[in-house]
Coordinates of N, CA, C and O in Angstrom, one line a residue:
M13 N -5.8 -14.6 15.5 CA -4.4 -15.0 15.0 C -3.6 -13.9 15.7 O -3.8 -12.8 15.6
E14 N -2.4 -14.3 16.1 CA -1.6 -13.3 16.9 C -0.5 -12.6 15.8 O -0.3 -11.5 16.4
I15 N -1.0 -12.7 14.7 CA -0.3 -12.0 13.5 C -0.9 -10.7 13.8 O -0.1 -9.6 13.4
F16 N -2.1 -10.5 14.3 CA -2.6 -9.2 14.1 C -2.8 -8.5 15.5 O -3.4 -7.5 15.8
N17 N -2.1 -9.2 16.7 CA -2.3 -8.6 18.0 C -1.3 -7.2 18.0 O -1.3 -6.7 19.0
D18 N -0.2 -7.1 17.3 CA 0.6 -5.8 16.9 C 0.8 -5.5 15.6 O 0.0 -5.9 14.9
D19 N 1.6 -4.8 15.6 CA 1.6 -4.3 13.9 C 2.7 -5.2 13.2 O 3.1 -4.8 11.7
N20 N 2.7 -6.5 13.6 CA 3.6 -7.4 12.6 C 3.1 -7.5 11.1 O 3.6 -7.6 10.1
Y21 N 1.7 -7.4 11.2 CA 1.0 -7.6 9.8 C 1.2 -6.6 8.9 O 1.1 -6.9 7.8
K22 N 1.6 -5.2 9.2 CA 2.0 -4.3 8.6 C 3.2 -4.5 8.0 O 3.4 -4.1 6.6
Y23 N 4.1 -5.3 8.0 CA 5.6 -5.5 7.8 C 5.2 -6.6 6.5 O 5.8 -6.5 5.4
I24 N 4.4 -7.3 6.9 CA 3.8 -8.4 5.8 C 3.3 -7.7 4.5 O 3.4 -7.8 3.6
S25 N 2.4 -6.7 5.0 CA 1.3 -6.0 4.3 C 2.3 -5.1 3.2 O 2.2 -4.9 1.9
N26 N 3.1 -4.3 3.9 CA 4.4 -3.8 3.1 C 5.2 -4.7 2.1 O 5.3 -4.2 1.2
F27 N 5.4 -5.9 2.5 CA 6.2 -6.8 1.7 C 5.5 -7.2 0.6 O 5.7 -7.0 -0.5
I28 N 4.0 -7.4 0.6 CA 3.1 -7.6 -0.6 C 3.0 -6.3 -1.4 O 2.8 -6.5 -2.5
E29 N 2.9 -5.4 -0.7 CA 2.4 -3.8 -1.6 C 3.7 -3.7 -2.4 O 3.6 -3.2 -3.5
N30 N 5.1 -3.9 -2.0 CA 5.9 -3.9 -3.0 C 6.2 -4.7 -4.0 O 7.0 -5.0 -5.1
K31 N 5.5 -5.9 -3.9 CA 5.6 -6.8 -5.0 C 4.3 -6.7 -5.9 O 4.0 -7.1 -7.1
I32 N 3.5 -5.7 -5.9 CA 2.4 -5.2 -7.1 C 2.9 -4.9 -8.2 O 2.3 -5.3 -9.3
P33 N 3.9 -4.5 -8.3 CA 4.5 -4.3 -9.9 C 4.5 -5.5 -10.4 O 4.3 -5.5 -11.9
I34 N 4.9 -6.5 -9.9 CA 4.8 -7.9 -10.3 C 3.3 -8.4 -11.0 O 3.1 -8.8 -12.0
L35 N 2.6 -8.1 -9.9 CA 1.1 -8.4 -10.4 C 0.6 -7.4 -11.6 O -0.4 -7.9 -12.3
R36 N 1.2 -6.2 -11.6 CA 0.6 -5.6 -12.7 C 0.9 -5.6 -13.9 O 0.7 -5.4 -14.9
Q37 N 2.0 -6.7 -14.2 CA 2.6 -7.3 -15.5 C 1.3 -8.1 -16.1 O 1.3 -8.4 -17.2
N38 N 0.2 -8.7 -15.1 CA -0.8 -9.4 -15.8 C -1.9 -8.1 -16.4 O -2.3 -7.2 -15.6
K39 N -2.1 -8.6 -17.6 CA -3.0 -7.3 -18.5 C -4.2 -7.5 -17.8 O -4.9 -6.1 -17.7
I40 N -4.9 -8.2 -17.3 CA -6.4 -8.1 -16.8 C -6.3 -7.4 -15.4 O -7.0 -6.6 -15.2
F41 N -5.2 -7.9 -14.8 CA -5.3 -7.1 -13.4 C -4.8 -5.6 -13.5 O -5.5 -4.8 -13.1
N42 N -3.8 -5.4 -14.3 CA -3.3 -3.9 -14.6 C -4.8 -3.1 -15.2 O -5.0 -1.9 -14.8
K43 N -5.5 -3.9 -16.0 CA -6.7 -3.0 -16.5 C -7.7 -2.5 -15.5 O -8.1 -1.6 -15.7
K44 N -8.0 -3.5 -14.6 CA -8.6 -3.3 -13.8 C -7.9 -2.2 -12.6 O -8.6 -1.6 -11.8
Y45 N -6.6 -2.4 -12.3 CA -6.2 -1.4 -11.3 C -6.0 0.0 -12.1 O -6.7 0.8 -11.1
L46 N -6.0 0.1 -13.0 CA -6.0 1.4 -13.8 C -7.1 2.2 -13.9 O -7.6 3.2 -13.4
E47 N -8.1 1.2 -14.1 CA -9.7 1.5 -14.1 C -10.2 1.8 -12.7 O -10.8 3.2 -12.6
Q48 N -9.8 1.5 -11.7 CA -9.6 1.7 -10.2 C -9.3 3.2 -9.8 O -10.1 3.9 -9.5
M49 N -7.9 3.1 -10.1 CA -7.2 4.5 -9.7 C -7.8 5.7 -10.4 O -8.2 6.6 -10.2
N50 N -8.5 5.4 -11.8 CA -9.0 6.5 -12.7 C -10.3 6.8 -12.0 O -10.6 8.0 -12.0
L51 N -11.0 5.9 -12.0 CA -12.4 6.3 -11.3 C -12.3 6.9 -9.6 O -12.9 7.9 -9.4
I52 N -11.1 6.6 -8.8 CA -10.8 7.1 -7.8 C -10.5 8.8 -8.2 O -10.8 9.6 -7.4
D53 N -9.7 9.1 -8.9 CA -9.0 10.3 -9.4 C -10.3 11.2 -9.9 O -10.7 12.3 -9.5
D54 N -11.4 10.5 -10.6 CA -12.4 11.2 -11.2 C -13.5 11.6 -10.1 O -13.9 12.9 -9.9
F55 N -13.7 10.6 -9.1 CA -14.5 11.1 -7.8 C -13.9 12.1 -7.0 O -14.5 13.1 -6.9
N56 N -12.3 12.3 -6.9 CA -11.9 13.1 -6.3 C -11.8 14.6 -6.8 O -12.0 15.6 -6.2
K57 N -11.9 14.5 -8.2 CA -12.2 15.8 -8.7 C -13.5 16.3 -8.9 O -13.7 17.6 -9.0
T58 N -14.6 15.6 -8.8 CA -16.0 16.3 -9.0 C -16.8 16.1 -7.8 O -17.9 16.8 -7.7
L59 N -16.4 15.5 -6.6 CA -17.2 15.5 -5.5 C -17.0 16.5 -4.7 O -16.2 17.6 -4.9
P60 N -18.4 17.0 -4.2 CA -18.3 18.6 -3.5 C -17.5 18.1 -2.0 O -17.1 17.0 -1.8
I61 N -16.8 19.1 -1.6 CA -16.0 19.0 -0.4 C -16.5 18.1 0.5 O -15.8 17.4 1.2
K62 N -17.5 18.4 1.3 CA -18.1 17.3 2.4 C -18.0 15.9 1.8 O -17.7 15.0 2.7
E63 N -18.4 15.7 0.6 CA -18.8 14.3 0.2 C -17.1 13.9 -0.2 O -16.9 12.7 0.0
K64 N -16.2 14.5 -0.9 CA -14.8 14.2 -0.7 C -14.3 13.7 0.4 O -13.4 12.7 0.5
E65 N -14.4 14.3 1.7 CA -13.9 13.8 2.9 C -14.4 12.5 3.1 O -13.5 11.8 3.6
K66 N -15.6 12.3 2.8 CA -16.4 11.1 3.4 C -15.4 9.9 2.2 O -15.2 8.7 2.7
F67 N -15.5 10.6 1.2 CA -14.8 9.4 0.0 C -13.5 9.1 0.3 O -12.8 8.2 0.1
D68 N -12.6 10.2 1.2 CA -11.1 10.3 1.4 C -11.1 9.0 2.4 O -10.3 8.3 2.5
K69 N -12.2 9.0 3.3 CA -11.9 8.3 4.6 C -12.3 6.8 4.0 O -11.7 6.0 4.8
L70 N -13.4 6.8 3.2 CA -13.4 5.3 2.6 C -12.2 4.3 2.0 O -12.0 3.5 2.4
I71 N -11.5 5.5 1.2 CA -10.4 5.1 0.5 C -9.5 4.5 1.6 O -8.7 3.6 1.6
K72 N -9.0 5.4 2.3 CA -8.1 5.2 3.8 C -8.6 3.9 4.5 O -7.8 3.1 4.8
L73 N -9.8 3.6 4.9 CA -10.5 2.7 5.4 C -10.0 1.2 4.3 O -9.8 0.2 4.8
F74 N -10.6 1.6 3.1 CA -10.1 0.6 2.2 C -8.8 0.0 2.3 O -8.3 -1.1 2.4
Y75 N -7.8 0.8 2.3 CA -6.3 0.7 2.4 C -5.7 -0.2 3.7 O -5.2 -1.0 3.6
E76 N -6.5 0.5 4.6 CA -6.2 0.0 6.2 C -6.6 -1.4 6.2 O -6.1 -2.3 6.8
T77 N -7.8 -2.0 5.8 CA -8.3 -3.2 5.8 C -7.5 -4.3 4.7 O -7.5 -5.3 5.1
E78 N -7.3 -3.5 3.6 CA -6.5 -4.3 2.8 C -5.0 -4.8 3.4 O -4.8 -5.8 3.0
E79 N -4.5 -3.9 4.2 CA -3.4 -4.5 5.0 C -3.7 -6.0 5.6 O -2.5 -6.9 5.7
Y80 N -4.8 -6.0 6.4 CA -5.0 -7.0 7.2 C -5.3 -8.3 5.9 O -5.1 -9.4 6.2
Y81 N -6.1 -8.2 4.8 CA -6.2 -9.1 3.7 C -5.0 -9.9 3.4 O -4.7 -10.7 3.1
F82 N -3.7 -8.9 3.1 CA -2.7 -9.1 2.3 C -2.0 -9.9 3.6 O -1.3 -11.0 3.0
A83 N -2.0 -9.8 4.9 CA -1.0 -10.3 5.9 C -2.1 -11.8 5.9 O -1.3 -12.9 6.2
L84 N -3.4 -11.8 6.2 CA -4.0 -13.0 6.1 C -3.8 -14.0 5.0 O -3.5 -15.3 4.8
S85 N -3.6 -13.5 3.7 CA -3.4 -14.4 2.5 C -2.3 -14.8 2.5 O -2.0 -15.9 2.2
Y86 N -1.3 -14.3 2.9 CA 0.3 -14.6 3.1 C 0.4 -15.8 4.1 O 1.1 -16.7 3.6
S87 N -0.1 -15.4 5.3 CA -0.3 -16.4 6.3 C -0.8 -17.6 5.9 O -0.3 -18.8 6.4
L88 N -1.9 -17.7 5.6 CA -2.7 -18.6 4.8 C -1.8 -19.5 3.7 O -1.9 -20.7 3.7
G89 N -1.3 -18.7 2.7 CA -0.6 -19.4 1.7 C 0.8 -20.1 2.1 O 1.0 -21.1 2.2
I90 N 1.3 -19.7 3.5 CA 2.5 -20.2 4.1 C 2.1 -21.4 4.7 O 2.3 -22.5 4.6
K91 N 0.8 -21.4 5.6 CA 0.4 -22.4 6.2 C -0.3 -23.6 5.2 O 0.0 -24.9 5.5
Y92 N -1.0 -23.2 4.3 CA -1.3 -24.2 3.3 C -0.7 -24.6 1.7 O -1.4 -25.1 1.2
H93 N 0.5 -24.3 2.0 CA 1.0 -24.2 0.4 C 1.1 -25.6 -0.2 O 0.9 -25.5 -1.5
E94 N 1.2 -26.7 0.5 CA 1.3 -27.9 -0.1 C -0.1 -28.3 -0.7 O 0.1 -28.8 -1.6
N95 N -1.2 -27.8 0.3 CA -2.6 -28.3 -0.2 C -3.1 -27.6 -1.5 O -3.8 -27.8 -2.3
L96 N -2.6 -26.0 -1.5 CA -2.8 -25.3 -2.8 C -2.2 -26.1 -4.0 O -2.8 -25.8 -5.2
K97 N -1.0 -26.7 -4.0 CA -0.8 -27.4 -4.9 C -1.8 -28.3 -5.8 O -1.6 -28.6 -7.0
L98 N -2.6 -29.1 -4.9 CA -3.4 -29.8 -5.2 C -4.9 -29.4 -5.8 O -5.7 -29.9 -6.7
L99 N -4.7 -27.9 -5.9 CA -6.1 -27.1 -6.7 C -6.0 -27.5 -8.1 O -5.1 -27.5 -8.6

């Protein structure tokens, strides 16, 4: 997909990221989101330094790959929005 050949996907990802507060209004999502953030904080506090560096790298990679998921989801939604109404 052409969208991933340059940094355009990051613009879409940032747009989606700015909409997270809307998603956090959903109680189920917000509960999972807060639990995830609390677990990340707990690990950051308790891991030895060497393991903390690996964990930080893992979290960074998670967020970087999430940018691609956001852009792909958005582009698929644009492309197939009419078909989604049939689900």
